[in-house]
Coordinates of C-alpha atoms in Angstrom, one line a residue:
X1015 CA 28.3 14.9 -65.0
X1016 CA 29.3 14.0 -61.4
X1017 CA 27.1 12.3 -59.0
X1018 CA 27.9 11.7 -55.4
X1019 CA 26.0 9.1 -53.3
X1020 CA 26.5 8.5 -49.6
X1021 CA 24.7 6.0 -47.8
X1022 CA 24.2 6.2 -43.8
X1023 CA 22.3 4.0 -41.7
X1024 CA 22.0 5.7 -38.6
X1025 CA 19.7 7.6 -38.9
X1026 CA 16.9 6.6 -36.1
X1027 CA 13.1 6.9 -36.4
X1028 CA 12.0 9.1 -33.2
X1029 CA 9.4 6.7 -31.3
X1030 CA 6.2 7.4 -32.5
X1031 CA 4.4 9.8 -30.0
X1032 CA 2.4 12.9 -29.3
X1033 CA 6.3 14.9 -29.4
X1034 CA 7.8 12.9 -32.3
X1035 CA 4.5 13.8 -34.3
X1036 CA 6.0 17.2 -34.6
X1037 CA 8.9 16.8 -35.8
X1038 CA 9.7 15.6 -39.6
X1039 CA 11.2 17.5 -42.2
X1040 CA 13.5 17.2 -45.5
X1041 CA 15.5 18.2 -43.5
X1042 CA 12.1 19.9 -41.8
X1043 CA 9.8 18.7 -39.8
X1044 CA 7.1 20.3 -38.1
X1045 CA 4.1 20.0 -35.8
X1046 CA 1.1 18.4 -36.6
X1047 CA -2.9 18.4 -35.9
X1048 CA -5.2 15.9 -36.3
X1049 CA -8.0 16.1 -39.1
X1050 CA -11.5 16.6 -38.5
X1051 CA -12.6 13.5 -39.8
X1052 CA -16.4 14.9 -39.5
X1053 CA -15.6 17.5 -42.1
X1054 CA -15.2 17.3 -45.7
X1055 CA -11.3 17.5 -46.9
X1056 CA -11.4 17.6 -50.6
X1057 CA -10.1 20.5 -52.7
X1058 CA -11.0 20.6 -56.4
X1059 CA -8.6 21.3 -59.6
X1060 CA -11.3 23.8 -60.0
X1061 CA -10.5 25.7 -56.9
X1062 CA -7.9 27.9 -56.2
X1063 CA -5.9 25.9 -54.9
X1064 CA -3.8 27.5 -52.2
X1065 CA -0.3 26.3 -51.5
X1066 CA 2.0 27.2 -48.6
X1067 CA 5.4 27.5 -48.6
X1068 CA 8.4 28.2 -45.7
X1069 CA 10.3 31.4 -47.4
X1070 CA 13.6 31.3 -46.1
X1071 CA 14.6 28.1 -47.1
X1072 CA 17.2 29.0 -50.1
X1073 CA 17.0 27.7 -52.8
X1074 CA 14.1 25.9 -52.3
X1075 CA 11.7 28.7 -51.3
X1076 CA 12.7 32.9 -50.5
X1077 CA 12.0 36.0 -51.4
X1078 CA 13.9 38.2 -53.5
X1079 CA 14.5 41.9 -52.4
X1080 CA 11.1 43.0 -53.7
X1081 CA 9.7 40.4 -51.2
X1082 CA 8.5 37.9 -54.6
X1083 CA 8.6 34.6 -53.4
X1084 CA 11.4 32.6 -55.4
X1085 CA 13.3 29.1 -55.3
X1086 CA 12.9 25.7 -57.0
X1087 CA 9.6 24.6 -55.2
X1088 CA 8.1 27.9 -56.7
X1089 CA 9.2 27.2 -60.1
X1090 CA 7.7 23.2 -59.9
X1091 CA 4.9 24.5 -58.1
X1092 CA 4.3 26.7 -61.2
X1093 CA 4.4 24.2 -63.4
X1094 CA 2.1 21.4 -61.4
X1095 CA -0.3 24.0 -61.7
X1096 CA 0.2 24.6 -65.3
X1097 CA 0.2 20.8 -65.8
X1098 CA -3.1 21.0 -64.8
X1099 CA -4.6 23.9 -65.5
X1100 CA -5.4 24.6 -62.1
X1101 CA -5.3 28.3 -60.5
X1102 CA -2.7 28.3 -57.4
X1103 CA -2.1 30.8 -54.7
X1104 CA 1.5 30.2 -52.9
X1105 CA 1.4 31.2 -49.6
X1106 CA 4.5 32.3 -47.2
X1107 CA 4.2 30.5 -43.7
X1108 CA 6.2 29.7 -40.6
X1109 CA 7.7 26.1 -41.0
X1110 CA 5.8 25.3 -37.1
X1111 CA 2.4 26.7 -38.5
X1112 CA 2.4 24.3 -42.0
X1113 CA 1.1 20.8 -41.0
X1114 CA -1.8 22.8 -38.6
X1115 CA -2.3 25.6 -41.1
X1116 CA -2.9 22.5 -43.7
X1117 CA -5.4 21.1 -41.0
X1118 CA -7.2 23.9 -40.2
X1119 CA -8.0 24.5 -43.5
X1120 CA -6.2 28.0 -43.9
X1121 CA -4.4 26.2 -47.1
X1122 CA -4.5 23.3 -49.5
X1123 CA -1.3 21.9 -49.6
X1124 CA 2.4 22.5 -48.3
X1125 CA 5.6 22.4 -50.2
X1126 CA 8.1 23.4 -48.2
X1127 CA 11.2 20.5 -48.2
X1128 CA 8.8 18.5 -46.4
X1129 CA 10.1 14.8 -46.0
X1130 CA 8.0 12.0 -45.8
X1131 CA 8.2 10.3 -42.6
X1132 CA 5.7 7.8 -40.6
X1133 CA 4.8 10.0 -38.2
X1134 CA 3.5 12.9 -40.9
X1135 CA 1.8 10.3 -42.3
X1136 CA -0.4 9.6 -39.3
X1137 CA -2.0 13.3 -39.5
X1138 CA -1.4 14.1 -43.5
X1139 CA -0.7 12.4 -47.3
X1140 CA 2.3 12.8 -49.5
X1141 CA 2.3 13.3 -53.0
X1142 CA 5.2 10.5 -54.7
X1143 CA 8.8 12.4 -53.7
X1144 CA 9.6 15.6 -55.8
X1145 CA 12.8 15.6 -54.5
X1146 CA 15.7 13.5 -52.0
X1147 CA 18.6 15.2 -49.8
X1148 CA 20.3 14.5 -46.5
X1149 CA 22.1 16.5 -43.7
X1150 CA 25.8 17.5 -43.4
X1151 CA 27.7 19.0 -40.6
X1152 CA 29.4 21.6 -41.5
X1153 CA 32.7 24.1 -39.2
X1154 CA 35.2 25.7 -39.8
X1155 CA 38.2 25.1 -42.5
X1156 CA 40.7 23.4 -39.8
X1157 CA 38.3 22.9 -37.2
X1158 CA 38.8 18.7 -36.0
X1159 CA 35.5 17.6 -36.0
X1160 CA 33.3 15.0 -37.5
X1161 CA 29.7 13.9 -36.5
X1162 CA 31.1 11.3 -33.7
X1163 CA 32.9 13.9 -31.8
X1164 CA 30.5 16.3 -31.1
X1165 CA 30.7 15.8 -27.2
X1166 CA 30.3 18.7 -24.9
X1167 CA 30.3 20.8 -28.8
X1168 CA 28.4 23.4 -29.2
X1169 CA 26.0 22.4 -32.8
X1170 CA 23.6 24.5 -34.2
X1171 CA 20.6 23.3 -36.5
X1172 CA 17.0 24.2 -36.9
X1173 CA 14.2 23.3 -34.5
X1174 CA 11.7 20.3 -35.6
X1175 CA 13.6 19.0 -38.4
X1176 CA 15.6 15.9 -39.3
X1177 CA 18.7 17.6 -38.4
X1178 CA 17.7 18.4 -34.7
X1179 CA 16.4 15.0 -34.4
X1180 CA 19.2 13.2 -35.7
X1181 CA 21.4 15.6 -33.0
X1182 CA 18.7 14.4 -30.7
X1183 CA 18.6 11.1 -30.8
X1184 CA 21.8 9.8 -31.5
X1185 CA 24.7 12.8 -30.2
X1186 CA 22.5 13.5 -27.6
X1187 CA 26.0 14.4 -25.5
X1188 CA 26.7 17.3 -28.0
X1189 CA 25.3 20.7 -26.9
X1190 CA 22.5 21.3 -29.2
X1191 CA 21.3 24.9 -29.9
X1192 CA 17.9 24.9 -31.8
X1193 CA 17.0 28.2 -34.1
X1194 CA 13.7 28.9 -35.6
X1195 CA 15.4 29.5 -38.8
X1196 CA 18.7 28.0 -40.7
X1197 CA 19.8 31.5 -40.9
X1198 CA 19.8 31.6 -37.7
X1199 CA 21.8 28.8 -37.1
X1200 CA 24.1 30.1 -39.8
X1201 CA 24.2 33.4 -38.2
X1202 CA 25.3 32.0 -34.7
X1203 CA 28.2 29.5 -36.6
X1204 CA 30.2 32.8 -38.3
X1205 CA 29.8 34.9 -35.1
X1206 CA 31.4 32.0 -32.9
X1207 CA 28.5 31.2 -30.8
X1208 CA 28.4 27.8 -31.9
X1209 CA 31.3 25.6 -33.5
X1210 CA 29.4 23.6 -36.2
X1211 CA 25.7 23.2 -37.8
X1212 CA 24.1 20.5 -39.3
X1213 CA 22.1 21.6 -42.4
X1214 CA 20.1 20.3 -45.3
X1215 CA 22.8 19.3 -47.8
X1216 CA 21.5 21.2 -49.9
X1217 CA 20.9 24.2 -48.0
X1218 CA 24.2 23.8 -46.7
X1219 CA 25.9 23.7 -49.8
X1220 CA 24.3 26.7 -51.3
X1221 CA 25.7 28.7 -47.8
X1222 CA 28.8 27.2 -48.4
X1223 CA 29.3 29.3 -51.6
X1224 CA 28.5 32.5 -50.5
X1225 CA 30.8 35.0 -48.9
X1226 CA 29.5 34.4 -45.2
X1227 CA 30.5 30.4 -45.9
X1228 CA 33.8 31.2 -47.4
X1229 CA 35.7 29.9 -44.2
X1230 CA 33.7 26.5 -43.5
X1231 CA 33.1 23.2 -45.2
X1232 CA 32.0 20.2 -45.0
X1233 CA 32.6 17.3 -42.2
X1234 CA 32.7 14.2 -42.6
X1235 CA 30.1 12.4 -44.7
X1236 CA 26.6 13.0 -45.9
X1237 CA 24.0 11.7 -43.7
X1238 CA 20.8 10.3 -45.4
X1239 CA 18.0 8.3 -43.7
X1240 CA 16.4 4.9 -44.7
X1241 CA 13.6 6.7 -46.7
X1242 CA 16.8 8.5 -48.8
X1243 CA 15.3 12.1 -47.2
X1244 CA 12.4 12.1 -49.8
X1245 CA 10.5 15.2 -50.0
X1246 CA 6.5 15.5 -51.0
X1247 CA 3.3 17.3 -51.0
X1248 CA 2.1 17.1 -48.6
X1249 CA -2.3 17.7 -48.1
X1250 CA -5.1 16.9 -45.6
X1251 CA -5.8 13.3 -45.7
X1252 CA -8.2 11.8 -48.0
X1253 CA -8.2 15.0 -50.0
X1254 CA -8.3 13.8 -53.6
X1255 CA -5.5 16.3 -55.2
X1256 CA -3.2 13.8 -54.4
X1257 CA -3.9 11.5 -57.0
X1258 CA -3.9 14.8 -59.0
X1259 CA -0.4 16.2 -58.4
X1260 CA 1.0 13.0 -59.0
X1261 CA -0.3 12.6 -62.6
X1262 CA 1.2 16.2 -63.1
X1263 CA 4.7 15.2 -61.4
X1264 CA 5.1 12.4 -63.6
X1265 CA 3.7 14.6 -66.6
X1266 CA 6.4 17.2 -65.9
X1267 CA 9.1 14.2 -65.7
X1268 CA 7.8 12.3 -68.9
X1269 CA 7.7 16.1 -70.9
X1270 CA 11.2 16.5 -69.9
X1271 CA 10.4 19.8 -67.7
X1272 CA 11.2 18.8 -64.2
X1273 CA 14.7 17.8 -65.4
X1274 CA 14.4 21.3 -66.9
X1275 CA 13.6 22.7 -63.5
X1276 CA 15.8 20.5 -61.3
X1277 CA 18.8 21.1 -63.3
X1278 CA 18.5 24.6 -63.6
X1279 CA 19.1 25.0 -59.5
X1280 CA 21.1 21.7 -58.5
X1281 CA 21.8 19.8 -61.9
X1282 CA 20.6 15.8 -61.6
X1283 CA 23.6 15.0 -58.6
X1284 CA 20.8 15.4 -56.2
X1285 CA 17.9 13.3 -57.8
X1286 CA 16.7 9.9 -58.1
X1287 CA 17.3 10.5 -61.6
X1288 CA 21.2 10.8 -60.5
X1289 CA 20.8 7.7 -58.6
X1290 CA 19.3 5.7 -61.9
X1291 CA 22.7 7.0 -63.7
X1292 CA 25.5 6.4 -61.2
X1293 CA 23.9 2.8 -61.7
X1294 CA 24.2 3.0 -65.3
X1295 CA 20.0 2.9 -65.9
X1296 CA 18.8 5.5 -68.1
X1297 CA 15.4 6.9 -67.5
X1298 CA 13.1 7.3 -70.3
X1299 CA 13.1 10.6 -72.7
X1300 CA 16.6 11.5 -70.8
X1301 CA 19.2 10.2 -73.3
X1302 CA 21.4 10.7 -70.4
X1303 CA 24.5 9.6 -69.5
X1304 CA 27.1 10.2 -66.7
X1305 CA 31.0 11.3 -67.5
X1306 CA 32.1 9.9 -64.2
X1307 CA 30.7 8.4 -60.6
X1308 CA 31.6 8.8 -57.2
X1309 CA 29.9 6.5 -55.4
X1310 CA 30.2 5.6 -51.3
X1311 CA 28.4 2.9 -49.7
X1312 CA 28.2 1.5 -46.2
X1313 CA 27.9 2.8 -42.5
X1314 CA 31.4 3.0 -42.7
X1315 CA 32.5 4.8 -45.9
X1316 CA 34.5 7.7 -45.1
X1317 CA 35.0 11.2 -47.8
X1318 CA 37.4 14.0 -47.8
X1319 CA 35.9 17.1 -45.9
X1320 CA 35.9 19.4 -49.1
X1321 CA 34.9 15.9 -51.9
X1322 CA 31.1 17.0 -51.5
X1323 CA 31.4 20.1 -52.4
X1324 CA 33.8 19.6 -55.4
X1325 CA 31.4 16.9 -56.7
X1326 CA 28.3 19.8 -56.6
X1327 CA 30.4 22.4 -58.2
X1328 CA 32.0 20.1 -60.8
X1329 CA 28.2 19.4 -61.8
X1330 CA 27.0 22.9 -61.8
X1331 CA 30.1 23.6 -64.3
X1332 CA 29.7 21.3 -66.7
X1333 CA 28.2 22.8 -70.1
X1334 CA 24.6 21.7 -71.4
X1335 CA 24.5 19.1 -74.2
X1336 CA 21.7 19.7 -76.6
X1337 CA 20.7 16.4 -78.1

């Protein structure tokens, strides 16, 4: 199995403030509300507990053609709530309406590659991280551009996330186009109204591999905060389903069926579990081992455009060992 790691720096905290409050994200951030502190928070296993989700986030969270809601946080959301033997509801919401939905009570909980950031966790709490990603620019095959040369460029990328506020903070000389959707954004890069994005890696690999990405890749390196882009749960604070969700995470990752899960869509290249291997630590109950590492550390490690992308596909192809 291949494992990739980049390591990046650069990545600024926005100042903490009524504006940088609404944006955080996986690679999503959103806006927030305070909690009514006068009014009870907790939800009970015994509840239905509701759960909303951002559906056009492939693979993480979409809808099929029937209009199901599908993806990888659907599946681990499915089994959390087995774990427990709890009845869930998933719920489809916009990605500006989670973190106020959440607070107004219209919903329990929000898992929706949500990353855990300081300024979320003024106004909600985080399960421990389900998941870790960073961002990647990506234009087209020929095209000379890397993340410093984005001057006067034209660079598309979702509003209130870590992408737009990376592009923000720090290439703040680029022309930055914000979309309400990656699709969007995705949409605007193949029709020539913009010259690059910068995506979720993983969301941005997944385009990458589909007919409408055929003509792009990767450039540059991976981008990945100090907090290695962790996503959670995230739920009103105080409420006590926390504490809950994280006994069923680490249930699902002692009992061996996160790995099952996690595999199945990206294989273990983008996990902590990855990061235990490249270092030659096995995890518990994994037995696992890795074939070869490709490792890249420092602000100034530098990768081949396309070397991302061959590292995810030479995971996705390698053949399941049964012990």
């Amino acid at each position: 199995m291949t494992y990739l790691s980049i390591s990046l720096k650069s990545v600024l905290l926005a100042t903490l403030g009524a504006s940088a409050i609404a944006l955080s994200g996986c690679n999503k951030p959103a806006e927030t509300t305070a909690t009514d502190a006068t009014e009870p928070a907790a939800t009970s296993v015994s509840d239905t507990i509701r759960i909303a989700t951002e559906s056009s986030y492939k693979p993480f969270s979409y809808t099929d053609a029937s209009g199901k809601l599908i993806g990888y946080e659907i599946d681990l959301t499915n089994a959390l709530c087995e774990q427990m033997k709890a009845k869930c509801e998933i719920i489809s919401q916009d990605w500006d309406g989670l973190i106020p939905g959440l607070n107004a009570k219209k919903f329990d909980a929000i898992i929706a590659g949500m990353s855990i950031t300081p300024e979320r966790q003024q106004v909600v709490d985080f399960t421990d991280p389900y998941f870790h990603s960073g961002i990647i620019l990506i234009a087209k095959k020929g095209e000379n551009l890397t993340i410093d040369t984005l001057k006067g460029v034209s660079v598309g990328t979702q509003r209130s996330t870590v992408s737009s506020q990376y592009l923000q903070d720090n290439h703040p000389e680029a022309d930055i186009k914000l979309y309400d959707t990656q699709e969007s954004a995705n949409l605007d890069l193949t029709s020539g109204r913009v010259k690059a994005i910068l995506a979720d890696k993983v969301i941005g690999l997944d385009w990458l591999k589909t007919p409408a990405g055929a003509d792009y890749e990767v450039k540059g390196q991976e981008i990945s905060s100090d907090n290695g882009d962790a996503m959670g749960i995230a739920f009103r604070k105080g409420d006590p389903l926390v504490a809950k969700f994280n006994s069923a995470l680490a249930e699902l990752k002692a009992n061996g069926k996160y790995d099952e899960i996690t595999d199945s869509y990206f294989g273990t290249s983008t996990t902590l579990a990855a990061h235990a291997m490249a270092t030659h630590v096995t995890e518990p109950d994994q037995g696992k081992d890795v074939d070869s590492v490709v490792v890249v550390e420092g602000n100034d490690a530098k990768v081949d455009d396309q070397q991302l992308i061959n590292a995810e596909e030479n995971t996705e192809e390698q053949p399941e060992v049964m012990d």
